[in-house]
CSV table of C-alpha atoms and ligand atoms in Angstrom, one decimal:
chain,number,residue,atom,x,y,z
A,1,UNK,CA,-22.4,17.2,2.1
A,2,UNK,CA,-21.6,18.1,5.9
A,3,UNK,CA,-20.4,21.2,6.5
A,4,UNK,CA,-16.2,21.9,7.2
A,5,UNK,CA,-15.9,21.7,10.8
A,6,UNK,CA,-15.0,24.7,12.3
A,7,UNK,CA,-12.0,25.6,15.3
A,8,UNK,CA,-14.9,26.0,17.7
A,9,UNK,CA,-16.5,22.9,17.5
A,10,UNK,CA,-13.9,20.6,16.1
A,11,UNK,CA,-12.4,18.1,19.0
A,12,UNK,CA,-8.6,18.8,19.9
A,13,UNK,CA,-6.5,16.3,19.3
A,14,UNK,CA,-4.3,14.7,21.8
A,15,UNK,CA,-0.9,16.5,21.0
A,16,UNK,CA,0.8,13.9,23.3
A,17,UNK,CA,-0.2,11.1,21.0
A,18,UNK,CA,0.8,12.9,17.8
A,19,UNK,CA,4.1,13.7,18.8
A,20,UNK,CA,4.9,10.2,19.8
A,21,UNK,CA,3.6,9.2,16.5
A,22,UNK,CA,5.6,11.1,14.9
A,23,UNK,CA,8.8,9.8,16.8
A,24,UNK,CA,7.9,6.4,16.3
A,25,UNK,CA,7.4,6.7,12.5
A,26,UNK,CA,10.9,8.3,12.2
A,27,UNK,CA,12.4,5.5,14.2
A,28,UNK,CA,11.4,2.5,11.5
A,29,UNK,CA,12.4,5.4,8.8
A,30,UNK,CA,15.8,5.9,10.5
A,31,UNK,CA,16.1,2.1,10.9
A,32,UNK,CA,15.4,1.4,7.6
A,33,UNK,CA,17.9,3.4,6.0
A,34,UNK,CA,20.5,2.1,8.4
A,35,UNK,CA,21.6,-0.5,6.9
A,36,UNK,CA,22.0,0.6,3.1
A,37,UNK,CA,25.2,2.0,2.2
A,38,UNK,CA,25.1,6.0,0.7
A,39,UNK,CA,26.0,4.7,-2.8
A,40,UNK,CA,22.8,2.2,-3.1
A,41,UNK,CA,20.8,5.5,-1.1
A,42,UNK,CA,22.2,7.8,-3.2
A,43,UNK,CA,21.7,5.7,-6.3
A,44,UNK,CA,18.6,4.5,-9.1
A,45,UNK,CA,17.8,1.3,-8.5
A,46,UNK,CA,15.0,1.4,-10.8
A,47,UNK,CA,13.3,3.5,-13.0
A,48,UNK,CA,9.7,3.3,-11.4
A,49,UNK,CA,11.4,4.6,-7.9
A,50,UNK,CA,13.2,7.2,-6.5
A,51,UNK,CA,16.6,7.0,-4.8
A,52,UNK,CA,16.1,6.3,-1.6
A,53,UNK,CA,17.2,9.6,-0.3
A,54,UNK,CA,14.8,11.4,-2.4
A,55,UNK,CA,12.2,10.1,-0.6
A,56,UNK,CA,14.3,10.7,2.7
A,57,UNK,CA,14.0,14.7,1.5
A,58,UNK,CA,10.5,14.1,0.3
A,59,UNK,CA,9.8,13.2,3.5
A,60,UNK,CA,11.2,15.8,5.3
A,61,UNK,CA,9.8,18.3,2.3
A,62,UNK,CA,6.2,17.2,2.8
A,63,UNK,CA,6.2,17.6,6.6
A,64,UNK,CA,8.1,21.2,6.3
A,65,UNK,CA,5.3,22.4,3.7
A,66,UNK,CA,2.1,20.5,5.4
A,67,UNK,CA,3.3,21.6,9.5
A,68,UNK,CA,6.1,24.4,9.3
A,69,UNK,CA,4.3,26.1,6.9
A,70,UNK,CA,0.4,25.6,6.6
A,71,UNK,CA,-0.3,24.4,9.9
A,72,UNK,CA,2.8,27.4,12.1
A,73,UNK,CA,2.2,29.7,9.4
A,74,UNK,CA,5.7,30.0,8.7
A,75,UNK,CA,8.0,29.9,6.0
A,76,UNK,CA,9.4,26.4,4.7
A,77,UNK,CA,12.9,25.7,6.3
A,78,UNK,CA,13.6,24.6,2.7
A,79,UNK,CA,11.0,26.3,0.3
A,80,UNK,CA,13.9,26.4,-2.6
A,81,UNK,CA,13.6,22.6,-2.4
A,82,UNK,CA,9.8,22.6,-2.5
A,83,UNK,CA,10.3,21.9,-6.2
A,84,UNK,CA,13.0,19.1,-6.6
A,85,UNK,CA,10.5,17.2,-3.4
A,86,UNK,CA,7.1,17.6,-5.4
A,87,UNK,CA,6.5,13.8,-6.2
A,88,UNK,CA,3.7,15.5,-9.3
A,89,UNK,CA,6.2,17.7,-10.9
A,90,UNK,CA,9.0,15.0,-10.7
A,91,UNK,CA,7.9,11.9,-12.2
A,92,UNK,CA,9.7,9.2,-10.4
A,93,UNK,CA,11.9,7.8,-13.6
A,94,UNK,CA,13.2,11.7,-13.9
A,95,UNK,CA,14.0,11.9,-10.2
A,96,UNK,CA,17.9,10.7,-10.4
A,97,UNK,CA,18.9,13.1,-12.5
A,98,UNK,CA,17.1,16.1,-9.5
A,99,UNK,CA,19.8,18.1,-7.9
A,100,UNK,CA,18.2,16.3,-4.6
A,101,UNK,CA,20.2,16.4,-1.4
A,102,UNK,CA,22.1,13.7,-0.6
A,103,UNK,CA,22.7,11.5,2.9
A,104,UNK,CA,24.0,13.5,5.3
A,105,UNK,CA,22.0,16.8,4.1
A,106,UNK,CA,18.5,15.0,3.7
A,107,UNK,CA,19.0,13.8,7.4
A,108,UNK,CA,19.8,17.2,8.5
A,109,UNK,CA,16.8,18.2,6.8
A,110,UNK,CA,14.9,15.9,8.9
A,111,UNK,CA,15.7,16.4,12.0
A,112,UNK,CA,15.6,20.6,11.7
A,113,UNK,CA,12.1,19.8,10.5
A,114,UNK,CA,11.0,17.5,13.5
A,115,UNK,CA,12.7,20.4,15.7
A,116,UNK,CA,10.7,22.8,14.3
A,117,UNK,CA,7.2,20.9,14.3
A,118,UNK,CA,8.2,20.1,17.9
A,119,UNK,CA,8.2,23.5,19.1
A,120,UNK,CA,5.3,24.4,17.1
A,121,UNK,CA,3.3,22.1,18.4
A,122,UNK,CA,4.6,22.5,22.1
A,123,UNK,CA,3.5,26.0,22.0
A,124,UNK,CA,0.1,25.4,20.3
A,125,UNK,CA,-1.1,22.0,20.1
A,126,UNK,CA,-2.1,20.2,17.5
A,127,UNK,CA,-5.6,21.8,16.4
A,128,UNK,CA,-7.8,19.3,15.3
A,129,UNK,CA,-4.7,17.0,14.6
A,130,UNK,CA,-5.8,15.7,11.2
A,131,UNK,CA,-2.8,17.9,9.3
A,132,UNK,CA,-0.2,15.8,11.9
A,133,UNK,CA,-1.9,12.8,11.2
A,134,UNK,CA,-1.8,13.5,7.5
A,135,UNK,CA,2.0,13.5,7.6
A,136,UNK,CA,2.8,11.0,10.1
A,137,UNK,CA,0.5,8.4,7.5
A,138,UNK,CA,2.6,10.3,4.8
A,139,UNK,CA,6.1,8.9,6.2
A,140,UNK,CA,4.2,5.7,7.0
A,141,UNK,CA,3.6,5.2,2.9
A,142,UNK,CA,7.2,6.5,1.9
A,143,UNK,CA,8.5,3.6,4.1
A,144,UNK,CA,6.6,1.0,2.2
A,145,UNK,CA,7.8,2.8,-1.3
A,146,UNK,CA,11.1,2.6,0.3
A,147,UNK,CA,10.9,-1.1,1.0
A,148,UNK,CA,9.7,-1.8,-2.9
A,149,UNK,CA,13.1,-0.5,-3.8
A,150,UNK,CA,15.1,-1.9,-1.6
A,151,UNK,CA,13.2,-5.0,-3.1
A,152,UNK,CA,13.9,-4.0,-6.3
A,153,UNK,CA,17.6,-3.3,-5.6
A,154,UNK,CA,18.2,-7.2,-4.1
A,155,UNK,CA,20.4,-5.8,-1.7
A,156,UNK,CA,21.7,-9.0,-0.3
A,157,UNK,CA,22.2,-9.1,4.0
A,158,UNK,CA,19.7,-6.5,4.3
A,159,UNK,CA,18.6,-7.5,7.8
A,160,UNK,CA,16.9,-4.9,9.4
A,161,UNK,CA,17.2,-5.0,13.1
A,162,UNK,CA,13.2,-5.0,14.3
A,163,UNK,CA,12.5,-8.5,12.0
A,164,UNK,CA,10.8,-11.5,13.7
A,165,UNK,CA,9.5,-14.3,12.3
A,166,UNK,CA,5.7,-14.8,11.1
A,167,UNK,CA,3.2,-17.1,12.6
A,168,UNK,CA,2.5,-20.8,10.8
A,169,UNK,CA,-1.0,-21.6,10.2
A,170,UNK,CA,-2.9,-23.8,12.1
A,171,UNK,CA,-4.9,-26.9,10.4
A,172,UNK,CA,-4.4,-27.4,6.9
A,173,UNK,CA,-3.0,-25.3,4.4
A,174,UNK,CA,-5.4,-22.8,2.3
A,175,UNK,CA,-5.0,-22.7,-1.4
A,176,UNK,CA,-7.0,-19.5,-1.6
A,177,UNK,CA,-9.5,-21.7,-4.1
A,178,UNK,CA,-12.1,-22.0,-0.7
A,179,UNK,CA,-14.9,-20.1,-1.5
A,180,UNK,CA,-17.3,-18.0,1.3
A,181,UNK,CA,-20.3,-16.8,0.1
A,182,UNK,CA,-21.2,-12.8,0.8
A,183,UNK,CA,-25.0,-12.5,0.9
A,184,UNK,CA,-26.6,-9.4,-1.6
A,185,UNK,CA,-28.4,-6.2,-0.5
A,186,UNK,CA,-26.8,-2.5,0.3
A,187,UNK,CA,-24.0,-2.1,2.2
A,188,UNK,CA,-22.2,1.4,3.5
A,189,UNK,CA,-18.7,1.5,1.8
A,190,UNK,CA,-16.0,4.0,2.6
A,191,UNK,CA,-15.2,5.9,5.3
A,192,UNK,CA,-17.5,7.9,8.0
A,193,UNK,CA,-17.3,11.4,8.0
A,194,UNK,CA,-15.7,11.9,11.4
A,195,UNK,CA,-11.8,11.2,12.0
A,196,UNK,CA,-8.8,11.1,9.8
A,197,UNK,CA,-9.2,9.5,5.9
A,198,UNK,CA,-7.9,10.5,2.7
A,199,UNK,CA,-10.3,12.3,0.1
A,200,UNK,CA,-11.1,9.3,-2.2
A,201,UNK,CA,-12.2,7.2,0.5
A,202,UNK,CA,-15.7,9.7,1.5
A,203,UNK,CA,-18.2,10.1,1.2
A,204,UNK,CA,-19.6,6.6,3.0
A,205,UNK,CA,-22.4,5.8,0.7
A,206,UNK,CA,-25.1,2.9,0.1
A,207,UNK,CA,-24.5,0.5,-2.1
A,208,UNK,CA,-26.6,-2.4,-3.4
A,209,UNK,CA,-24.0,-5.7,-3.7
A,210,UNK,CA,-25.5,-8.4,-5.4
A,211,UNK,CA,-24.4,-11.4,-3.9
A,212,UNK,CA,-20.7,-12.8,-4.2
A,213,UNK,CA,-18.9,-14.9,-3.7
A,214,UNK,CA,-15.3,-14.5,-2.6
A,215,UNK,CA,-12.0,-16.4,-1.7
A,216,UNK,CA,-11.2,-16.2,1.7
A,217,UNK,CA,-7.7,-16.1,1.5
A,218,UNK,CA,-5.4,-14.4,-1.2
A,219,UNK,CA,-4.2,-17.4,-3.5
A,220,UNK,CA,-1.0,-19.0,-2.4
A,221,UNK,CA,2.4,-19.7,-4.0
A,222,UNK,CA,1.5,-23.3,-4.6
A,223,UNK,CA,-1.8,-22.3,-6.2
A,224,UNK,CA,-0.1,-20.0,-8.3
A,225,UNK,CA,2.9,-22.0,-9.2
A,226,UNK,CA,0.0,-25.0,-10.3
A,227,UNK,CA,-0.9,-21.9,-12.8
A,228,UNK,CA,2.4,-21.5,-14.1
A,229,UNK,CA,3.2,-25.1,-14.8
A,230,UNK,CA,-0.1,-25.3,-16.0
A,231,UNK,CA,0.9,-23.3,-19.0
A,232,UNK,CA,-1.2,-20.4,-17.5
A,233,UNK,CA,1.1,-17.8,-18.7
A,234,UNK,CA,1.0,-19.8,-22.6
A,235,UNK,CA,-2.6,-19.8,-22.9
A,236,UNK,CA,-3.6,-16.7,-24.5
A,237,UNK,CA,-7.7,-17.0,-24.0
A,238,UNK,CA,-6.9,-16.0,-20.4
A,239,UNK,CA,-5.1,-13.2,-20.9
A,240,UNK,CA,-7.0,-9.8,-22.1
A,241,UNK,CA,-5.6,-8.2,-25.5
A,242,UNK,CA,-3.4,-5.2,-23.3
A,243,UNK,CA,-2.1,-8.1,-20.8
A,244,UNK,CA,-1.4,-10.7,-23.6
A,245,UNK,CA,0.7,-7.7,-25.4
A,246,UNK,CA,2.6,-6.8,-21.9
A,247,UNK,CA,3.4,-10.5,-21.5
A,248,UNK,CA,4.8,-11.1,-24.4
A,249,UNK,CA,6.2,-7.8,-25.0
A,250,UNK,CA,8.6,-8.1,-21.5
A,251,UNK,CA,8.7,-11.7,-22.0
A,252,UNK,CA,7.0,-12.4,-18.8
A,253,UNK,CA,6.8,-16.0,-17.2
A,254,UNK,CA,6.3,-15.9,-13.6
A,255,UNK,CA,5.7,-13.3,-10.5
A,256,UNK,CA,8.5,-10.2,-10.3
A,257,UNK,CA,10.5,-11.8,-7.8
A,258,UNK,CA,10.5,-15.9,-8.3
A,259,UNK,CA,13.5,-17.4,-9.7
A,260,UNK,CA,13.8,-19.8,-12.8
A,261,UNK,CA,15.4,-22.3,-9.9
A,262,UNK,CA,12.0,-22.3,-7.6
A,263,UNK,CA,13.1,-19.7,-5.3
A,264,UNK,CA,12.0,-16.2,-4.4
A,265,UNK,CA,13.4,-13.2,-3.6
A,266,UNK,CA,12.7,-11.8,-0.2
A,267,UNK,CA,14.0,-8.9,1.7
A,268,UNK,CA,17.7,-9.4,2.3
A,269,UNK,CA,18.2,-12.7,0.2
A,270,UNK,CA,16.5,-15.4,-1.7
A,271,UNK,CA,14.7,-18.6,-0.2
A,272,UNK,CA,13.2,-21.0,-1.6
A,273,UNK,CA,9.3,-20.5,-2.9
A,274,UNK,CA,7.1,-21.2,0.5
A,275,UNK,CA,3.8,-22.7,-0.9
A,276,UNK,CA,1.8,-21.4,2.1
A,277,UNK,CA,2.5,-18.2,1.8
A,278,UNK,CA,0.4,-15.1,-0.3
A,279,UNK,CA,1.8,-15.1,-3.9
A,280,UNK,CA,3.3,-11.4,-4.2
A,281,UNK,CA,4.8,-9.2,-6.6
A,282,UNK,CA,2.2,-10.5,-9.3
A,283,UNK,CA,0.6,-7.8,-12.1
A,284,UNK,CA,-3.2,-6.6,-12.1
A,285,UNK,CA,-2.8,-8.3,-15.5
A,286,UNK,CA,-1.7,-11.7,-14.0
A,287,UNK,CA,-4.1,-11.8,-11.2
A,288,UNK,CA,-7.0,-11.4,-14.0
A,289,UNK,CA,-5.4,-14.0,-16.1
A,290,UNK,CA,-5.5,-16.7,-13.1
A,291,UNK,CA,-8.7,-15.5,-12.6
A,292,UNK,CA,-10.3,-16.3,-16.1
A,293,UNK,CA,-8.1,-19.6,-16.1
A,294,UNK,CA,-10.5,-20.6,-12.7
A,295,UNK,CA,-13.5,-19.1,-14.4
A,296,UNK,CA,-13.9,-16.7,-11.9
A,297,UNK,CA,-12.7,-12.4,-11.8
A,298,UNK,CA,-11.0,-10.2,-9.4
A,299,UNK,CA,-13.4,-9.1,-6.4
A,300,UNK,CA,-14.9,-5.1,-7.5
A,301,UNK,CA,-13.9,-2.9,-4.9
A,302,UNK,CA,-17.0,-2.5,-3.1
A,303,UNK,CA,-17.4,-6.8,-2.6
A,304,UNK,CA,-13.8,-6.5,-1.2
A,305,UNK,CA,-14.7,-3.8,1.5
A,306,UNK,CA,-18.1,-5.7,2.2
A,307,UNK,CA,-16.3,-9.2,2.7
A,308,UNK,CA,-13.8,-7.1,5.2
A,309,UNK,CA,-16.3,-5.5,7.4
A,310,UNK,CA,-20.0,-6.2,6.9
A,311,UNK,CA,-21.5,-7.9,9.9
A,312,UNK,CA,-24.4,-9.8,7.9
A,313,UNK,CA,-25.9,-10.2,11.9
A,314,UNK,CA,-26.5,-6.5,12.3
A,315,UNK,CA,-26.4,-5.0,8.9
A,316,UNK,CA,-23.5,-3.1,10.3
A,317,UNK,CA,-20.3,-1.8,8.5
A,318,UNK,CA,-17.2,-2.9,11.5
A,319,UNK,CA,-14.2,-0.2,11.6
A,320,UNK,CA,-12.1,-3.4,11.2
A,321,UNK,CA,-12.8,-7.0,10.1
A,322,UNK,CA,-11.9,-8.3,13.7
A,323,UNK,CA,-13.9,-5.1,15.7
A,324,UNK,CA,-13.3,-2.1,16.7
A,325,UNK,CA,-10.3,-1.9,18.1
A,326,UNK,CA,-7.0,-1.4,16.2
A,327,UNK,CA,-4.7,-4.1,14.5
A,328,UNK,CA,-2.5,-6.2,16.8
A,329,UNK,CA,0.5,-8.7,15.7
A,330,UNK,CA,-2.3,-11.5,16.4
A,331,UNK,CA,-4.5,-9.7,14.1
A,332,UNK,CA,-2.8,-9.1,11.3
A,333,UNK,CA,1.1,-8.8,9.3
A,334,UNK,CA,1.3,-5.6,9.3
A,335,UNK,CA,4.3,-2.7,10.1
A,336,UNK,CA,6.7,-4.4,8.2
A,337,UNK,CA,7.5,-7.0,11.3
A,338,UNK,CA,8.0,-10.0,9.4
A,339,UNK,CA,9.4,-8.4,5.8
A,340,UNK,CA,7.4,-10.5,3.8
A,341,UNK,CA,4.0,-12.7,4.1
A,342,UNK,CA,2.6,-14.6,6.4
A,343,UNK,CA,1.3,-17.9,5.6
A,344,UNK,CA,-2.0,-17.4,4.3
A,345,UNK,CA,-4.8,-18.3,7.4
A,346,UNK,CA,-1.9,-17.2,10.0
A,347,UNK,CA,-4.2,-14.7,11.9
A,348,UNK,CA,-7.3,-16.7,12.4
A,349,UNK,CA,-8.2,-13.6,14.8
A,350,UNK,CA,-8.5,-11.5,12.5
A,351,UNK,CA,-10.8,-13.0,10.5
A,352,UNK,CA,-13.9,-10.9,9.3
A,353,UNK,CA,-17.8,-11.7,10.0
A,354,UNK,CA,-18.0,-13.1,6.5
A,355,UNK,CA,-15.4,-15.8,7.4
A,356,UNK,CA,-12.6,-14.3,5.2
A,357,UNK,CA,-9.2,-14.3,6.7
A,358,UNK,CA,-6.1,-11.6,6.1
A,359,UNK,CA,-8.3,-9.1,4.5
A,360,UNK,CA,-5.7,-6.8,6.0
A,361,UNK,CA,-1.7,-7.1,6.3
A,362,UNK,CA,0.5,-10.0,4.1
A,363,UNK,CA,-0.1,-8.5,0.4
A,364,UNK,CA,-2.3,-5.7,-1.3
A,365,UNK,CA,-5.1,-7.6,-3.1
A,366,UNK,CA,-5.7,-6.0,-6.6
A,367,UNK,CA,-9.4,-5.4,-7.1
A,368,UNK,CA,-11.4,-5.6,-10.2
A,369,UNK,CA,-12.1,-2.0,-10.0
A,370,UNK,CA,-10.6,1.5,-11.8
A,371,UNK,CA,-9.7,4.0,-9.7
A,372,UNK,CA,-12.4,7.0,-9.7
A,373,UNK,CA,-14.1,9.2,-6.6
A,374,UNK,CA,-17.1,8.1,-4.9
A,375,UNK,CA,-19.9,9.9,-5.8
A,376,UNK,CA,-19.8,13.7,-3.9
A,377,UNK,CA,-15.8,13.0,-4.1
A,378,UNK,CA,-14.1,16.5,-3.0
A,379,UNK,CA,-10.4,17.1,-3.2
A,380,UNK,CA,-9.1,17.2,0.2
A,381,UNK,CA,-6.4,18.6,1.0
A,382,UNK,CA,-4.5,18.9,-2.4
A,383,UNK,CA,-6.0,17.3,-5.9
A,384,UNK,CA,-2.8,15.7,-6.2
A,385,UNK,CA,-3.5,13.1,-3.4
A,386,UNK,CA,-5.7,10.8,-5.4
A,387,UNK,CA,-7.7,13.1,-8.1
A,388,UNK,CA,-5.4,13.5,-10.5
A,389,UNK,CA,-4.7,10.1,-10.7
A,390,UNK,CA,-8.5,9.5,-11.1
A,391,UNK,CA,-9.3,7.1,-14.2
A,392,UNK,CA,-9.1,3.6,-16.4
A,393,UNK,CA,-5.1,4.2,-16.0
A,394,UNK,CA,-5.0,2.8,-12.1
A,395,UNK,CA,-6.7,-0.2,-10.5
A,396,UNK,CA,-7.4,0.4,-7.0
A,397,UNK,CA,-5.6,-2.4,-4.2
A,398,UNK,CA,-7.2,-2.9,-1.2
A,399,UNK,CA,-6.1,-4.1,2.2
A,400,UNK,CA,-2.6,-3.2,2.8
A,401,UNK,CA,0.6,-5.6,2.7
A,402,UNK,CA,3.3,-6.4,5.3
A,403,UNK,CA,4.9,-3.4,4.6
A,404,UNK,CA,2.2,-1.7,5.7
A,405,UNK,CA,1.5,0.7,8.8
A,406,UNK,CA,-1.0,-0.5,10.8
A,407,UNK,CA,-1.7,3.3,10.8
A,408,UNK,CA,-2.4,3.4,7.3
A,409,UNK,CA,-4.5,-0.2,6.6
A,410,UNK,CA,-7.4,0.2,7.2
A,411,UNK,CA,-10.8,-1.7,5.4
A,412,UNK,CA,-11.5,1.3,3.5
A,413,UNK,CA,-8.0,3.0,2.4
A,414,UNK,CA,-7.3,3.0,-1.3
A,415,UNK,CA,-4.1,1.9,-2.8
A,416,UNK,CA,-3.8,2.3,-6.6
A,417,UNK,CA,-1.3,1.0,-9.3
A,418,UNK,CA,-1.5,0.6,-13.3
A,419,UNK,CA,-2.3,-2.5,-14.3
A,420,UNK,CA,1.4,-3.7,-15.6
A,421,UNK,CA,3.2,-2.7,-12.1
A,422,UNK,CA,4.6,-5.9,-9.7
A,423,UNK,CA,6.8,-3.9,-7.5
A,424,UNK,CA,4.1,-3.6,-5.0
A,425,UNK,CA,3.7,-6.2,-2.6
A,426,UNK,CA,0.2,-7.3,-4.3
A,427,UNK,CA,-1.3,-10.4,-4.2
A,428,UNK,CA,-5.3,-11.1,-4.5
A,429,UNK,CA,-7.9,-13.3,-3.9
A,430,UNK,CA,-10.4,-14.0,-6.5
A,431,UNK,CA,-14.1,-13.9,-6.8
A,432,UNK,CA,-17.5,-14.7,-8.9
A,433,UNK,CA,-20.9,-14.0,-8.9
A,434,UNK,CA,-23.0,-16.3,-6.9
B,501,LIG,C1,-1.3,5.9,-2.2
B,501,LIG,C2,0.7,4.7,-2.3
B,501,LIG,C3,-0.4,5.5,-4.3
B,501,LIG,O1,2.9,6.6,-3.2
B,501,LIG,O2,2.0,7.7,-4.7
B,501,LIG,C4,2.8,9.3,-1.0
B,501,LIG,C5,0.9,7.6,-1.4
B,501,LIG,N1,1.0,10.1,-1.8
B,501,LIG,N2,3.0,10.6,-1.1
B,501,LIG,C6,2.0,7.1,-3.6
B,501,LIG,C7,1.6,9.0,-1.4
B,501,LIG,C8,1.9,11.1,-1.6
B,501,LIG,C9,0.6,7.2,-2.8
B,501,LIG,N3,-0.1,5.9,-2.9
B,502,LIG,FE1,4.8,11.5,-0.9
């Protein structure tokens, strides 16, 4: 285990940089509330999320308790609202019924938080930087929570303003049924020790992979839709005991968000299905049933990650699939840009040594694997980041979606869900042993 870094020895961040992150990030949040009225803000849309202005206070909360407080040593602006913003003592489904502050007070609470961190950080820098970074990727992942209800909500004409329109593929169409085959031997997953990355992703270890084989794209809508009219969703030998009883028991016939009339819901209105495109808003449960219908399983965690960055040439683990450098709108569908999927093999350039194509951006892709710490896992900075949730409860997704920040996806950040939920954007890809 390396030691903590100390002040002395730890690099200082560029306080420039962070700032500006943090003015960008509040930007998209800004813009994305823009266009919902304070009554669908203000009210439940679901019982698996939050109103949306909770998690505009949440928000705000989190950054007053991580940078007013911990980081300037000062008291919260807000501290008597510590409680009602603490997303483990408020389960989501009790979180409408909180005496949470609504529109015009939650963005007050913003901004006089943002004024404060300012000065802060004008008059001391950022330290290290990793605490600013920790809440600037924090307001990153609200807005793609946010975007799941607005999802939920179907709030027709939703058109936020920073929309443009996704790449088409080149060449023909992938199914996500083309294999690539991932040779066996040790590979270093998760993240180095150096930099910014959540708890559960360290320590980077060894692991020996035995060879894989993987899909190298997510399946598509027409794939999918081939399941479904196949009877997929009738044929109980491909469906596991628990995901038989979920099916039947919510009387489930097709992804969250398709229409008995062949369309889909998208953000801001309904189209019809696109065949080329990810499937999304599909259950662990259903991604393992296609699977066993194909004869083949859900990638572990570990093959996902090595298909992403391994560089059988060298033996070397790449910060990205593409490289080094950082994801770019010819990459990858990332930051929300396109509200919904990309047709899958869009982003040839950001294909991975292996061959596999939109490991990150377009839809989370549901792995095989529970969600538990790599071995040496240490809490960091609260348990309630990941620990607690620690267990056979949560699968882990890998990858990111569209929704994502291109901040936040990266090859080795974990995503995790229980095994029923669709309101992600999740897709996957499938895979076998070779
Ligand atoms: C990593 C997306 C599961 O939303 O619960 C937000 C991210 N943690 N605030 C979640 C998170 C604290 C987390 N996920
Ligand atoms: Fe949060």
């Amino acid at each position: 285990m390396p030691p903590p870094t100390t002040a002395s020895t730890a690099p200082t961040a560029d306080t420039d940089a962070l700032l500006d992150g943090l003015d960008v990030a509040r930007e998209r949040t800004l813009a994305l509330v823009e266009p919902v009225c304070a009554e669908d803000l203000e009210r439940v849309h679901s019982t698996l999320m939050s109103p949306l202005v909770w998690d505009l206070g949440h928000i705000a909360a989190f950054e007053d308790l991580w940078l007013v407080h911990r980081f300037g040593g000062e008291p919260m602006l807000r501290g008597e609202y510590a409680q009602v913003y603490d997303a483990f003592e408020t389960p989501r489904a009790e979180r409408g019924d909180l005496p949470y502050l609504r529109c015009a007070e939650a963005h007050t609470y913003l901004a006089d938080v943002r004024t404060r961190v300012r000065e802060l950080t004008d008059a001391r820098g950022a330290g290290d930087g990793l605490l600013h970074e920790l809440v600037i990727r924090h307001e990153r992942q609200h807005q793609e929570t946010m975007l799941q209800t607005i999802m939920l909500a179907r709030l027709r004409d939703y058109d936020p303003r920073w929309r443009v329109e996704p790449p088409q593929a080149a060449g023909a169409a992938p199914t996500g049924l083309e294999w690539i085959d991932v040779q066996g031997g040790p590979f270093d997953m998760g993240a180095p020790a150096e930099g910014f990355a959540y708890d559960n992703e360290r320590p980077r270890h060894a692991v020996d992979v035995p060879a894989f084989r993987i899909g190298r794209t997510p399946i598509t809508n027409a794939t999918f839709l081939h399941f479904v009219e196949g009877g997929g969703y009738q044929r109980r030998e491909w469906w596991t005991d628990e995901a038989w009883h979920w099916k039947e028991q919510y009387d489930i016939t097709h992804p969250l968000h398709w229409t008995d009339d062949g369309r889909e819901w998208r953000i801001g209105g309904y189209e019809p299905l696109d065949p080329t495109r990810p499937v999304v808003h599909v259950s662990w449960f259903e991604a393992d049933a296609f699977a066993r219908a194909h004869g083949a399983r859900l990638p572990t965690e570990v093959e996902w990650e090595k298909a992403a960055t391994w560089d059988q040439d060298t033996g070397a683990t790449r910060p990205y699939p593409w490289g080094s450098e950082p994801p770019t709108r010819e990459r990858a569908n990332l930051d929300q840009s396109g509200c919904g999927p990309a047709p899958a093999g869009a982003y040839p350039a950001g294909a991975a040594p292996s061959g596999c194509q939109g490991m990150l951006g377009d839809v989370w892709e549901w792995t095989y694997s529970d969600f538990r710490g790599y071995p040496g896992f240490r809490a960091h900075p609260y348990r309630e980041y990941s620990e607690v949730f620690f267990g056979a409860d949560y699968r882990v997704l890998r990858g990111g979606s569209w929704a994502t920040s291109g901040r936040v996806a990266t090859p080795t950040f974990r995503n995790w869900d229980h095994p029923q939920r669709r309101q992600i954007f999740a897709g996957f890809r499938i895979a076998s042993d070779a």
